[in-house]
PDB file of C-alpha atoms in Angstrom:
ATOM      1  CA  MET X  78      15.690  -8.879  16.501  1.00  0.00           C
ATOM      2  CA  PRO X  79      17.311  -5.488  17.162  1.00  0.00           C
ATOM      3  CA  THR X  80      20.116  -4.391  14.920  1.00  0.00           C
ATOM      4  CA  SER X  81      23.452  -3.201  16.259  1.00  0.00           C
ATOM      5  CA  ARG X  82      22.071   0.350  16.361  1.00  0.00           C
ATOM      6  CA  GLY X  83      19.138  -0.670  18.518  1.00  0.00           C
ATOM      7  CA  ARG X  84      16.565  -0.276  15.725  1.00  0.00           C
ATOM      8  CA  PRO X  85      14.146  -3.119  15.176  1.00  0.00           C
ATOM      9  CA  ASP X  86      14.790  -5.380  12.214  1.00  0.00           C
ATOM     10  CA  ALA X  87      12.431  -4.700   9.276  1.00  0.00           C
ATOM     11  CA  TYR X  88      11.394  -8.346   9.059  1.00  0.00           C
ATOM     12  CA  GLU X  89      10.647  -8.465  12.778  1.00  0.00           C
ATOM     13  CA  ALA X  90       8.480  -5.357  12.532  1.00  0.00           C
ATOM     14  CA  VAL X  91       6.562  -6.637   9.498  1.00  0.00           C
ATOM     15  CA  PHE X  92       6.021 -10.194  10.716  1.00  0.00           C
ATOM     16  CA  GLY X  93       5.212  -8.939  14.217  1.00  0.00           C
ATOM     17  CA  ALA X  94       2.531  -6.678  12.761  1.00  0.00           C
ATOM     18  CA  LEU X  95       1.151  -9.533  10.666  1.00  0.00           C
ATOM     19  CA  ALA X  96       0.999 -11.837  13.685  1.00  0.00           C
ATOM     20  CA  HIS X  97      -2.342 -10.443  14.874  1.00  0.00           C
ATOM     21  CA  PRO X  98      -5.490 -11.511  12.981  1.00  0.00           C
ATOM     22  CA  ALA X  99      -7.133  -8.080  13.318  1.00  0.00           C
ATOM     23  CA  ARG X 100      -4.148  -6.429  11.625  1.00  0.00           C
ATOM     24  CA  ARG X 101      -4.194  -8.980   8.810  1.00  0.00           C
ATOM     25  CA  ARG X 102      -7.907  -8.291   8.403  1.00  0.00           C
ATOM     26  CA  ILE X 103      -7.227  -4.546   8.191  1.00  0.00           C
ATOM     27  CA  LEU X 104      -4.622  -5.072   5.476  1.00  0.00           C
ATOM     28  CA  LEU X 105      -6.947  -7.325   3.484  1.00  0.00           C
ATOM     29  CA  ALA X 106      -9.810  -4.845   3.782  1.00  0.00           C
ATOM     30  CA  VAL X 107      -7.651  -1.916   2.666  1.00  0.00           C
ATOM     31  CA  TYR X 108      -6.248  -3.985  -0.199  1.00  0.00           C
ATOM     32  CA  PHE X 109      -9.681  -5.083  -1.443  1.00  0.00           C
ATOM     33  CA  ASN X 110     -10.994  -1.522  -1.151  1.00  0.00           C
ATOM     34  CA  GLY X 111      -8.553  -0.279  -3.754  1.00  0.00           C
ATOM     35  CA  GLY X 112      -5.595   0.194  -1.422  1.00  0.00           C
ATOM     36  CA  ALA X 113      -7.098   3.029   0.664  1.00  0.00           C
ATOM     37  CA  MET X 114      -9.662   3.375   3.463  1.00  0.00           C
ATOM     38  CA  THR X 115     -10.518   5.974   6.058  1.00  0.00           C
ATOM     39  CA  ALA X 116      -9.896   5.264   9.723  1.00  0.00           C
ATOM     40  CA  GLY X 117     -13.665   5.330  10.285  1.00  0.00           C
ATOM     41  CA  GLU X 118     -14.269   2.706   7.602  1.00  0.00           C
ATOM     42  CA  ILE X 119     -11.625   0.489   9.154  1.00  0.00           C
ATOM     43  CA  ALA X 120     -12.998   0.969  12.680  1.00  0.00           C
ATOM     44  CA  ALA X 121     -16.525   0.099  11.482  1.00  0.00           C
ATOM     45  CA  MET X 122     -15.336  -3.426  10.654  1.00  0.00           C
ATOM     46  CA  PHE X 123     -14.678  -4.223  14.319  1.00  0.00           C
ATOM     47  CA  ALA X 124     -16.800  -4.524  17.444  1.00  0.00           C
ATOM     48  CA  HIS X 125     -13.921  -3.545  19.722  1.00  0.00           C
ATOM     49  CA  ALA X 126     -13.197  -0.063  21.053  1.00  0.00           C
ATOM     50  CA  TRP X 127     -11.881   2.714  18.797  1.00  0.00           C
ATOM     51  CA  GLN X 128      -8.663   2.770  20.848  1.00  0.00           C
ATOM     52  CA  THR X 129      -7.999  -0.847  19.946  1.00  0.00           C
ATOM     53  CA  THR X 130      -8.393  -0.111  16.246  1.00  0.00           C
ATOM     54  CA  THR X 131      -6.136   2.922  16.607  1.00  0.00           C
ATOM     55  CA  ARG X 132      -3.471   0.778  18.248  1.00  0.00           C
ATOM     56  CA  HIS X 133      -3.625  -1.779  15.422  1.00  0.00           C
ATOM     57  CA  LEU X 134      -3.280   1.021  12.861  1.00  0.00           C
ATOM     58  CA  GLN X 135      -0.271   2.410  14.756  1.00  0.00           C
ATOM     59  CA  VAL X 136       1.429  -0.999  14.748  1.00  0.00           C
ATOM     60  CA  LEU X 137       0.826  -1.377  10.998  1.00  0.00           C
ATOM     61  CA  GLU X 138       2.202   2.122  10.389  1.00  0.00           C
ATOM     62  CA  ALA X 139       5.248   1.520  12.590  1.00  0.00           C
ATOM     63  CA  ALA X 140       5.970  -1.620  10.573  1.00  0.00           C
ATOM     64  CA  GLY X 141       5.704   0.416   7.376  1.00  0.00           C
ATOM     65  CA  LEU X 142       2.756  -1.598   6.051  1.00  0.00           C
ATOM     66  CA  LEU X 143       0.347   1.345   6.085  1.00  0.00           C
ATOM     67  CA  THR X 144       0.743   5.101   5.729  1.00  0.00           C
ATOM     68  CA  HIS X 145      -1.877   7.763   6.178  1.00  0.00           C
ATOM     69  CA  GLN X 146      -2.773  11.148   4.756  1.00  0.00           C
ATOM     70  CA  ARG X 147      -4.941  13.739   6.382  1.00  0.00           C
ATOM     71  CA  GLN X 148      -7.853  15.175   4.442  1.00  0.00           C
ATOM     72  CA  GLY X 149      -9.512  17.643   6.745  1.00  0.00           C
ATOM     73  CA  ARG X 150     -10.413  15.696   9.859  1.00  0.00           C
ATOM     74  CA  MET X 151     -10.148  12.309   8.134  1.00  0.00           C
ATOM     75  CA  ARG X 152      -7.171   9.998   8.032  1.00  0.00           C
ATOM     76  CA  ILE X 153      -6.952   7.924   4.887  1.00  0.00           C
ATOM     77  CA  TYR X 154      -4.793   4.818   5.194  1.00  0.00           C
ATOM     78  CA  HIS X 155      -2.895   3.379   2.233  1.00  0.00           C
ATOM     79  CA  ILE X 156      -1.108   0.064   1.829  1.00  0.00           C
ATOM     80  CA  GLU X 157       2.651   0.244   1.317  1.00  0.00           C
ATOM     81  CA  ARG X 158       3.157  -2.425  -1.325  1.00  0.00           C
ATOM     82  CA  LYS X 159       6.955  -2.138  -1.282  1.00  0.00           C
ATOM     83  CA  ARG X 160       7.021  -3.023   2.400  1.00  0.00           C
ATOM     84  CA  LEU X 161       4.708  -5.984   1.808  1.00  0.00           C
ATOM     85  CA  ALA X 162       7.239  -7.188  -0.749  1.00  0.00           C
ATOM     86  CA  LEU X 163       9.513  -8.045   2.208  1.00  0.00           C
ATOM     87  CA  VAL X 164       7.122 -10.854   3.057  1.00  0.00           C
ATOM     88  CA  SER X 165       7.097 -12.398  -0.414  1.00  0.00           C
ATOM     89  CA  ASP X 166      10.865 -11.924  -0.744  1.00  0.00           C
ATOM     90  CA  TRP X 167      11.443 -13.746   2.544  1.00  0.00           C
ATOM     91  CA  LEU X 168       9.003 -16.544   1.668  1.00  0.00           C
ATOM     92  CA  ALA X 169      10.646 -16.944  -1.753  1.00  0.00           C
ATOM     93  CA  HIS X 170      13.574 -18.617   0.019  1.00  0.00           C
ATOM     94  CA  PHE X 171      11.298 -21.570   0.688  1.00  0.00           C
ATOM     95  CA  GLN X 172       9.615 -21.912  -2.705  1.00  0.00           C
ATOM     96  CA  ASP X 173      11.874 -24.683  -3.978  1.00  0.00           C
ATOM     97  CA  THR X 174      11.339 -26.656  -0.781  1.00  0.00           C
ATOM     98  CA  VAL X 175       7.582 -26.180  -1.015  1.00  0.00           C
ATOM     99  CA  ARG X 176       7.548 -27.187  -4.678  1.00  0.00           C
ATOM    100  CA  GLN X 177       9.574 -30.317  -3.931  1.00  0.00           C
ATOM    101  CA  THR X 178       7.364 -31.261  -1.005  1.00  0.00           C
ATOM    102  CA  THR X 179       4.198 -30.570  -2.961  1.00  0.00           C
ATOM    103  CA  GLY X 180       5.528 -32.551  -5.898  1.00  0.00           C
ATOM    104  CA  GLU X 181       6.517 -35.475  -3.690  1.00  0.00           C
ATOM    105  CA  ASP X 182       3.120 -35.416  -1.973  1.00  0.00           C
ATOM    106  CA  GLN X 183       1.410 -35.384  -5.367  1.00  0.00           C
ATOM    107  CA  ASN X 184       3.506 -38.366  -6.540  1.00  0.00           C
ATOM    108  CA  VAL X 185       2.625 -40.329  -3.399  1.00  0.00           C
ATOM    109  CA  ARG X 186      -1.093 -39.562  -3.817  1.00  0.00           C
ATOM    110  CA  THR X 187      -0.963 -40.604  -7.490  1.00  0.00           C
ATOM    111  CA  GLN X 188       0.786 -43.876  -6.627  1.00  0.00           C
ATOM    112  CA  LYS X 189      -1.749 -44.654  -3.878  1.00  0.00           C
ATOM    113  CA  THR X 190      -4.655 -43.858  -6.194  1.00  0.00           C
ATOM    114  CA  ASN X 191      -3.220 -46.053  -8.936  1.00  0.00           C
ATOM    115  CA  ARG X 192      -2.673 -48.925  -6.479  1.00  0.00           C
ATOM    116  CA  SER X 193      -6.186 -48.671  -5.072  1.00  0.00           C
ATOM    117  CA  ARG X 194      -7.717 -48.610  -8.536  1.00  0.00           C
ATOM    118  CA  GLY X 195      -5.676 -51.608  -9.641  1.00  0.00           C
ATOM    119  CA  ALA X 196      -6.463 -53.663  -6.534  1.00  0.00           C
ATOM    120  CA  GLY X 197     -10.164 -54.013  -7.291  1.00  0.00           C
ATOM    121  CA  GLU X 198      -9.964 -54.483 -11.033  1.00  0.00           C
ATOM    122  CA  ALA X 199     -10.043 -57.888 -12.620  1.00  0.00           C
ATOM    123  CA  ARG X 200      -8.143 -58.347 -15.836  1.00  0.00           C
ATOM    124  CA  ILE X 201      -9.873 -60.099 -18.653  1.00  0.00           C
ATOM    125  CA  GLU X 202      -7.513 -61.486 -21.236  1.00  0.00           C
TER     126      GLU X 202
END
């Protein structure tokens, strides 16, 4: 959603970038490779054209999720952890709801399990 100045909202940029599975895969790969990978290493993960990979990298950079440094002819991409924090901060709003739902679901499963165990047991007194 654009702001009053016509700039895209930070959340929109981040979640828009995360919407594509290839971009999520890039972020995971960079993360699990110590937070940095060259453009060539990233491109080698995909069967699609180099231009497609470049476009995904541009979207991730525009969203502030990746930055790059030049070392000679190589571009080395780095994860921007502070920008990723926007995602966890936004999702934190729902943690209490998730905990309640998960807790309620767990209680229902426990009650059903207890009932099913008790239904087939004969008491000997």
